[in-house]
C-alpha cells in the first residue's frame, strides 16, 4: 500500500513536470513567432502566461518537497525527485526569459524593427535553443542518456551562433549608428536565447545525473 501510494505521487510529479515543460515550450514558440512577425498581441500573451508557469513550478516544488519529507525515498527515487526540483528551476527561468524576449519585442515594434528577415542568425539560434529544450524534456520523459548528451553537445552550436550575431550587431552599430537601440535589443534577445540553451543543457545534465548519479557541471 505504501509503495503504491508513493508511485502514484511520483507519477503525478512526472506528469506535472511534463506539463510545465509543454507550457515553457509553448512560450518559446510564441516568443519566436512574436519576434519574427513583430506581433504585439502574441508577445503580450507570452508575458501574461508566465504567471501560470510560475504557479505550476511552485506547485511542483511543493509536492516534491512533501514527498521527500513524508515518504523518505530510496536512493534511486531520491535522484528522480532531486532532478525534478532542479529541472523546475531551469524551466521556470526559461519561461522568464521567453517573457523577457517578448518585452523586448514590444520595444522593437516601437522602433520599427528593420532587421526583420535580414539577420537570419537570430531565428536559427532561437529554433536551435527551442529544439534543445524539447530534447532535454524528452530525455527526462524517456530517461534517455543519449538524447541528454546530444543536448549538451548542441549547446556549443548556440554559442557559435551567438558570437556570429554579436559580430553582426557590432558591425550594424558601426555602420548605422541610428539603429543603435535596435542592435542592443537584438543582442539582448540573442543573449536570452543563449541562456535558454544553457538551461536546456542543465536539464540534460540533470537527466544524466538521474540515471547515473554523476553530475558534471552546471552553467548558470
PDB file of C-alpha atoms in Angstrom:
ATOM      1  CA  UNK A   1       0.000   0.000   0.000  1.00  0.00           C
ATOM      2  CA  UNK A   2       2.798   2.396   0.948  1.00  0.00           C
ATOM      3  CA  UNK A   3       4.716   1.766  -2.295  1.00  0.00           C
ATOM      4  CA  UNK A   4       1.557   2.063  -4.370  1.00  0.00           C
ATOM      5  CA  UNK A   5       0.782   5.481  -2.896  1.00  0.00           C
ATOM      6  CA  UNK A   6       4.378   6.593  -3.353  1.00  0.00           C
ATOM      7  CA  UNK A   7       4.419   5.508  -7.002  1.00  0.00           C
ATOM      8  CA  UNK A   8       1.177   7.395  -7.616  1.00  0.00           C
ATOM      9  CA  UNK A   9       2.688  10.558  -6.173  1.00  0.00           C
ATOM     10  CA  UNK A  10       5.802  10.079  -8.298  1.00  0.00           C
ATOM     11  CA  UNK A  11       3.666   9.621 -11.430  1.00  0.00           C
ATOM     12  CA  UNK A  12       1.839  12.866 -10.627  1.00  0.00           C
ATOM     13  CA  UNK A  13       5.165  14.617 -10.129  1.00  0.00           C
ATOM     14  CA  UNK A  14       6.401  13.461 -13.536  1.00  0.00           C
ATOM     15  CA  UNK A  15       3.101  14.377 -15.187  1.00  0.00           C
ATOM     16  CA  UNK A  16       3.162  17.909 -13.776  1.00  0.00           C
ATOM     17  CA  UNK A  17       6.786  18.321 -14.779  1.00  0.00           C
ATOM     18  CA  UNK A  18       5.940  17.330 -18.358  1.00  0.00           C
ATOM     19  CA  UNK A  19       3.021  19.774 -18.294  1.00  0.00           C
ATOM     20  CA  UNK A  20       5.370  22.535 -17.137  1.00  0.00           C
ATOM     21  CA  UNK A  21       7.735  21.649 -19.957  1.00  0.00           C
ATOM     22  CA  UNK A  22       4.932  21.919 -22.513  1.00  0.00           C
ATOM     23  CA  UNK A  23       3.912  25.339 -21.193  1.00  0.00           C
ATOM     24  CA  UNK A  24       7.508  26.537 -21.435  1.00  0.00           C
ATOM     25  CA  UNK A  25       7.881  25.137 -24.963  1.00  0.00           C
ATOM     26  CA  UNK A  26       4.716  26.963 -25.966  1.00  0.00           C
ATOM     27  CA  UNK A  27       6.101  30.229 -24.574  1.00  0.00           C
ATOM     28  CA  UNK A  28       9.323  29.752 -26.547  1.00  0.00           C
ATOM     29  CA  UNK A  29       7.347  29.047 -29.745  1.00  0.00           C
ATOM     30  CA  UNK A  30       5.243  32.149 -29.243  1.00  0.00           C
ATOM     31  CA  UNK A  31       8.217  34.340 -28.380  1.00  0.00           C
ATOM     32  CA  UNK A  32       9.960  33.277 -31.606  1.00  0.00           C
ATOM     33  CA  UNK A  33       6.803  33.924 -33.622  1.00  0.00           C
ATOM     34  CA  UNK A  34       6.275  37.285 -31.913  1.00  0.00           C
ATOM     35  CA  UNK A  35       9.848  38.274 -32.771  1.00  0.00           C
ATOM     36  CA  UNK A  36       9.703  37.220 -36.415  1.00  0.00           C
ATOM     37  CA  UNK A  37       6.212  38.551 -37.082  1.00  0.00           C
ATOM     38  CA  UNK A  38       6.535  41.564 -34.803  1.00  0.00           C
ATOM     39  CA  UNK A  39       3.232  40.546 -33.247  1.00  0.00           C
ATOM     40  CA  UNK A  40       2.289  42.691 -30.267  1.00  0.00           C
ATOM     41  CA  UNK A  41      -0.687  40.546 -29.212  1.00  0.00           C
ATOM     42  CA  UNK A  42       1.372  37.360 -29.259  1.00  0.00           C
ATOM     43  CA  UNK A  43       4.141  38.991 -27.235  1.00  0.00           C
ATOM     44  CA  UNK A  44       1.639  40.151 -24.629  1.00  0.00           C
ATOM     45  CA  UNK A  45       0.182  36.617 -24.492  1.00  0.00           C
ATOM     46  CA  UNK A  46       3.598  35.193 -23.555  1.00  0.00           C
ATOM     47  CA  UNK A  47       4.090  37.844 -20.889  1.00  0.00           C
ATOM     48  CA  UNK A  48       0.696  37.053 -19.354  1.00  0.00           C
ATOM     49  CA  UNK A  49       1.285  33.277 -19.497  1.00  0.00           C
ATOM     50  CA  UNK A  50       4.371  33.484 -17.286  1.00  0.00           C
ATOM     51  CA  UNK A  51       2.127  33.666 -14.224  1.00  0.00           C
ATOM     52  CA  UNK A  52       0.734  30.181 -14.990  1.00  0.00           C
ATOM     53  CA  UNK A  53       4.254  28.816 -15.461  1.00  0.00           C
ATOM     54  CA  UNK A  54       5.384  30.242 -12.126  1.00  0.00           C
ATOM     55  CA  UNK A  55       2.312  28.896 -10.367  1.00  0.00           C
ATOM     56  CA  UNK A  56       2.795  25.373 -11.688  1.00  0.00           C
ATOM     57  CA  UNK A  57       6.520  25.488 -10.876  1.00  0.00           C
ATOM     58  CA  UNK A  58       5.726  26.403  -7.266  1.00  0.00           C
ATOM     59  CA  UNK A  59       3.160  23.606  -7.090  1.00  0.00           C
ATOM     60  CA  UNK A  60       5.664  21.016  -8.350  1.00  0.00           C
ATOM     61  CA  UNK A  61       8.329  22.180  -5.919  1.00  0.00           C
ATOM     62  CA  UNK A  62       5.872  21.951  -3.016  1.00  0.00           C
ATOM     63  CA  UNK A  63       4.778  18.419  -3.933  1.00  0.00           C
ATOM     64  CA  UNK A  64       8.348  17.236  -4.455  1.00  0.00           C
ATOM     65  CA  UNK A  65       9.393  18.554  -1.051  1.00  0.00           C
ATOM     66  CA  UNK A  66       6.359  16.908   0.563  1.00  0.00           C
ATOM     67  CA  UNK A  67       7.361  13.567  -0.946  1.00  0.00           C
ATOM     68  CA  UNK A  68      10.871  13.990   0.411  1.00  0.00           C
ATOM     69  CA  UNK A  69       9.613  14.821   3.892  1.00  0.00           C
ATOM     70  CA  UNK A  70       6.852  12.209   4.156  1.00  0.00           C
ATOM     71  CA  UNK A  71       7.961   9.244   2.082  1.00  0.00           C
ATOM     72  CA  UNK A  72      11.722   9.010   2.755  1.00  0.00           C
ATOM     73  CA  UNK A  73      12.506   7.702  -0.749  1.00  0.00           C
ATOM     74  CA  UNK A  74      15.311   5.279  -1.549  1.00  0.00           C
ATOM     75  CA  UNK A  75      18.424   6.425  -3.437  1.00  0.00           C
ATOM     76  CA  UNK A  76      17.086   5.965  -6.986  1.00  0.00           C
ATOM     77  CA  UNK A  77      13.810   7.744  -6.253  1.00  0.00           C
ATOM     78  CA  UNK A  78      15.681  10.434  -4.387  1.00  0.00           C
ATOM     79  CA  UNK A  79      17.678  11.190  -7.546  1.00  0.00           C
ATOM     80  CA  UNK A  80      14.468  11.473  -9.568  1.00  0.00           C
ATOM     81  CA  UNK A  81      12.960  13.926  -7.070  1.00  0.00           C
ATOM     82  CA  UNK A  82      16.181  15.924  -6.880  1.00  0.00           C
ATOM     83  CA  UNK A  83      16.294  16.058 -10.683  1.00  0.00           C
ATOM     84  CA  UNK A  84      12.682  17.223 -10.813  1.00  0.00           C
ATOM     85  CA  UNK A  85      13.408  20.042  -8.365  1.00  0.00           C
ATOM     86  CA  UNK A  86      16.424  21.204 -10.368  1.00  0.00           C
ATOM     87  CA  UNK A  87      14.535  20.934 -13.656  1.00  0.00           C
ATOM     88  CA  UNK A  88      11.708  23.073 -12.299  1.00  0.00           C
ATOM     89  CA  UNK A  89      14.183  25.850 -11.570  1.00  0.00           C
ATOM     90  CA  UNK A  90      15.609  25.738 -15.102  1.00  0.00           C
ATOM     91  CA  UNK A  91      12.187  25.502 -16.763  1.00  0.00           C
ATOM     92  CA  UNK A  92      10.826  28.400 -14.728  1.00  0.00           C
ATOM     93  CA  UNK A  93      13.799  30.529 -15.742  1.00  0.00           C
ATOM     94  CA  UNK A  94      13.308  29.608 -19.395  1.00  0.00           C
ATOM     95  CA  UNK A  95       9.742  30.856 -19.044  1.00  0.00           C
ATOM     96  CA  UNK A  96      11.071  34.090 -17.552  1.00  0.00           C
ATOM     97  CA  UNK A  97      13.434  34.511 -20.484  1.00  0.00           C
ATOM     98  CA  UNK A  98      10.649  33.959 -23.014  1.00  0.00           C
ATOM     99  CA  UNK A  99       8.751  36.683 -21.174  1.00  0.00           C
ATOM    100  CA  UNK A 100      11.802  38.981 -21.274  1.00  0.00           C
ATOM    101  CA  UNK A 101      12.207  38.371 -25.014  1.00  0.00           C
ATOM    102  CA  UNK A 102       8.615  39.410 -25.607  1.00  0.00           C
ATOM    103  CA  UNK A 103       9.075  42.545 -23.526  1.00  0.00           C
ATOM    104  CA  UNK A 104      11.938  43.455 -25.872  1.00  0.00           C
ATOM    105  CA  UNK A 105       9.794  42.569 -28.898  1.00  0.00           C
ATOM    106  CA  UNK A 106       7.354  45.267 -27.800  1.00  0.00           C
ATOM    107  CA  UNK A 107      10.227  47.763 -27.789  1.00  0.00           C
ATOM    108  CA  UNK A 108      11.381  46.551 -31.219  1.00  0.00           C
ATOM    109  CA  UNK A 109       7.906  47.108 -32.611  1.00  0.00           C
ATOM    110  CA  UNK A 110       8.050  50.689 -31.373  1.00  0.00           C
ATOM    111  CA  UNK A 111      11.500  51.039 -33.001  1.00  0.00           C
ATOM    112  CA  UNK A 112      10.173  49.860 -36.421  1.00  0.00           C
ATOM    113  CA  UNK A 113      12.288  46.696 -36.494  1.00  0.00           C
ATOM    114  CA  UNK A 114      14.134  46.896 -39.855  1.00  0.00           C
ATOM    115  CA  UNK A 115      16.351  43.877 -39.275  1.00  0.00           C
ATOM    116  CA  UNK A 116      13.420  41.516 -39.848  1.00  0.00           C
ATOM    117  CA  UNK A 117      14.343  38.939 -42.475  1.00  0.00           C
ATOM    118  CA  UNK A 118      17.913  40.237 -42.686  1.00  0.00           C
ATOM    119  CA  UNK A 119      19.586  38.888 -39.579  1.00  0.00           C
ATOM    120  CA  UNK A 120      18.787  35.210 -40.167  1.00  0.00           C
ATOM    121  CA  UNK A 121      21.147  34.078 -37.418  1.00  0.00           C
ATOM    122  CA  UNK A 122      18.736  35.068 -34.653  1.00  0.00           C
ATOM    123  CA  UNK A 123      15.806  32.880 -35.839  1.00  0.00           C
ATOM    124  CA  UNK A 124      18.261  29.984 -36.347  1.00  0.00           C
ATOM    125  CA  UNK A 125      19.587  30.464 -32.841  1.00  0.00           C
ATOM    126  CA  UNK A 126      16.064  30.643 -31.448  1.00  0.00           C
ATOM    127  CA  UNK A 127      14.988  27.433 -33.181  1.00  0.00           C
ATOM    128  CA  UNK A 128      18.103  25.595 -32.016  1.00  0.00           C
ATOM    129  CA  UNK A 129      17.547  26.685 -28.419  1.00  0.00           C
ATOM    130  CA  UNK A 130      13.920  25.562 -28.672  1.00  0.00           C
ATOM    131  CA  UNK A 131      14.994  22.158 -30.027  1.00  0.00           C
ATOM    132  CA  UNK A 132      17.385  21.781 -27.100  1.00  0.00           C
ATOM    133  CA  UNK A 133      14.571  22.438 -24.624  1.00  0.00           C
ATOM    134  CA  UNK A 134      12.294  19.951 -26.406  1.00  0.00           C
ATOM    135  CA  UNK A 135      15.014  17.293 -26.445  1.00  0.00           C
ATOM    136  CA  UNK A 136      16.021  17.864 -22.815  1.00  0.00           C
ATOM    137  CA  UNK A 137      12.437  17.319 -21.662  1.00  0.00           C
ATOM    138  CA  UNK A 138      12.163  14.286 -23.952  1.00  0.00           C
ATOM    139  CA  UNK A 139      15.339  12.863 -22.422  1.00  0.00           C
ATOM    140  CA  UNK A 140      13.748  13.108 -18.972  1.00  0.00           C
ATOM    141  CA  UNK A 141      10.474  11.527 -20.078  1.00  0.00           C
ATOM    142  CA  UNK A 142      12.290   8.625 -21.757  1.00  0.00           C
ATOM    143  CA  UNK A 143      15.165   8.594 -19.250  1.00  0.00           C
ATOM    144  CA  UNK A 144      17.434   8.514 -22.312  1.00  0.00           C
ATOM    145  CA  UNK A 145      21.054   9.478 -21.658  1.00  0.00           C
ATOM    146  CA  UNK A 146      21.927   9.531 -25.362  1.00  0.00           C
ATOM    147  CA  UNK A 147      19.348  12.270 -26.034  1.00  0.00           C
ATOM    148  CA  UNK A 148      20.586  14.177 -22.993  1.00  0.00           C
ATOM    149  CA  UNK A 149      24.209  14.010 -24.139  1.00  0.00           C
ATOM    150  CA  UNK A 150      23.224  15.266 -27.599  1.00  0.00           C
ATOM    151  CA  UNK A 151      21.581  18.298 -25.979  1.00  0.00           C
ATOM    152  CA  UNK A 152      24.758  19.017 -24.025  1.00  0.00           C
ATOM    153  CA  UNK A 153      26.839  18.823 -27.215  1.00  0.00           C
ATOM    154  CA  UNK A 154      24.424  21.086 -29.133  1.00  0.00           C
ATOM    155  CA  UNK A 155      24.945  23.990 -26.742  1.00  0.00           C
ATOM    156  CA  UNK A 156      28.258  24.762 -28.450  1.00  0.00           C
ATOM    157  CA  UNK A 157      26.342  25.432 -31.692  1.00  0.00           C
ATOM    158  CA  UNK A 158      24.148  28.002 -29.925  1.00  0.00           C
ATOM    159  CA  UNK A 159      27.242  29.704 -28.520  1.00  0.00           C
ATOM    160  CA  UNK A 160      28.801  29.898 -32.008  1.00  0.00           C
ATOM    161  CA  UNK A 161      25.648  31.464 -33.451  1.00  0.00           C
ATOM    162  CA  UNK A 162      25.567  33.976 -30.609  1.00  0.00           C
ATOM    163  CA  UNK A 163      29.150  35.021 -31.349  1.00  0.00           C
ATOM    164  CA  UNK A 164      28.307  35.492 -35.035  1.00  0.00           C
ATOM    165  CA  UNK A 165      25.253  37.588 -34.256  1.00  0.00           C
ATOM    166  CA  UNK A 166      27.247  39.670 -31.785  1.00  0.00           C
ATOM    167  CA  UNK A 167      29.734  40.476 -34.556  1.00  0.00           C
ATOM    168  CA  UNK A 168      26.897  41.449 -36.906  1.00  0.00           C
ATOM    169  CA  UNK A 169      25.375  43.753 -34.322  1.00  0.00           C
ATOM    170  CA  UNK A 170      28.757  45.425 -33.720  1.00  0.00           C
ATOM    171  CA  UNK A 171      29.008  45.977 -37.472  1.00  0.00           C
ATOM    172  CA  UNK A 172      25.485  47.446 -37.504  1.00  0.00           C
ATOM    173  CA  UNK A 173      26.392  49.795 -34.660  1.00  0.00           C
ATOM    174  CA  UNK A 174      29.477  50.987 -36.526  1.00  0.00           C
ATOM    175  CA  UNK A 175      27.904  51.359 -39.979  1.00  0.00           C
ATOM    176  CA  UNK A 176      24.443  52.643 -38.998  1.00  0.00           C
ATOM    177  CA  UNK A 177      24.513  54.325 -35.581  1.00  0.00           C
ATOM    178  CA  UNK A 178      20.848  55.321 -35.941  1.00  0.00           C
ATOM    179  CA  UNK A 179      19.986  51.651 -35.405  1.00  0.00           C
ATOM    180  CA  UNK A 180      21.902  51.501 -32.127  1.00  0.00           C
ATOM    181  CA  UNK A 181      18.826  50.833 -29.989  1.00  0.00           C
ATOM    182  CA  UNK A 182      17.741  48.065 -32.309  1.00  0.00           C
ATOM    183  CA  UNK A 183      21.165  46.418 -32.278  1.00  0.00           C
ATOM    184  CA  UNK A 184      21.206  46.476 -28.476  1.00  0.00           C
ATOM    185  CA  UNK A 185      17.712  44.965 -28.281  1.00  0.00           C
ATOM    186  CA  UNK A 186      18.657  42.199 -30.719  1.00  0.00           C
ATOM    187  CA  UNK A 187      21.788  41.444 -28.714  1.00  0.00           C
ATOM    188  CA  UNK A 188      19.662  41.156 -25.570  1.00  0.00           C
ATOM    189  CA  UNK A 189      17.256  38.769 -27.324  1.00  0.00           C
ATOM    190  CA  UNK A 190      20.179  36.674 -28.564  1.00  0.00           C
ATOM    191  CA  UNK A 191      21.597  36.533 -25.044  1.00  0.00           C
ATOM    192  CA  UNK A 192      18.278  35.289 -23.696  1.00  0.00           C
ATOM    193  CA  UNK A 193      18.176  32.523 -26.297  1.00  0.00           C
ATOM    194  CA  UNK A 194      21.739  31.610 -25.366  1.00  0.00           C
ATOM    195  CA  UNK A 195      20.637  31.354 -21.725  1.00  0.00           C
ATOM    196  CA  UNK A 196      17.680  29.181 -22.755  1.00  0.00           C
ATOM    197  CA  UNK A 197      20.190  26.845 -24.391  1.00  0.00           C
ATOM    198  CA  UNK A 198      22.246  26.832 -21.197  1.00  0.00           C
ATOM    199  CA  UNK A 199      19.180  25.915 -19.124  1.00  0.00           C
ATOM    200  CA  UNK A 200      18.321  23.113 -21.559  1.00  0.00           C
ATOM    201  CA  UNK A 201      21.881  21.841 -21.163  1.00  0.00           C
ATOM    202  CA  UNK A 202      21.455  21.937 -17.390  1.00  0.00           C
ATOM    203  CA  UNK A 203      18.245  19.895 -17.648  1.00  0.00           C
ATOM    204  CA  UNK A 204      20.001  17.324 -19.823  1.00  0.00           C
ATOM    205  CA  UNK A 205      22.878  17.178 -17.364  1.00  0.00           C
ATOM    206  CA  UNK A 206      20.417  16.521 -14.520  1.00  0.00           C
ATOM    207  CA  UNK A 207      18.909  13.672 -16.541  1.00  0.00           C
ATOM    208  CA  UNK A 208      22.372  12.110 -16.795  1.00  0.00           C
ATOM    209  CA  UNK A 209      22.689  12.516 -13.018  1.00  0.00           C
ATOM    210  CA  UNK A 210      19.263  10.928 -12.533  1.00  0.00           C
ATOM    211  CA  UNK A 211      20.346   7.830 -14.435  1.00  0.00           C
ATOM    212  CA  UNK A 212      23.969   7.530 -13.343  1.00  0.00           C
ATOM    213  CA  UNK A 213      24.356   9.534 -10.144  1.00  0.00           C
ATOM    214  CA  UNK A 214      27.100  11.575 -11.806  1.00  0.00           C
ATOM    215  CA  UNK A 215      26.814  15.370 -12.111  1.00  0.00           C
ATOM    216  CA  UNK A 216      29.354  17.039 -14.385  1.00  0.00           C
ATOM    217  CA  UNK A 217      28.616  20.735 -14.368  1.00  0.00           C
ATOM    218  CA  UNK A 218      26.035  23.485 -14.180  1.00  0.00           C
ATOM    219  CA  UNK A 219      26.479  26.514 -16.423  1.00  0.00           C
ATOM    220  CA  UNK A 220      24.068  29.008 -14.783  1.00  0.00           C
TER     221      UNK A 220
END
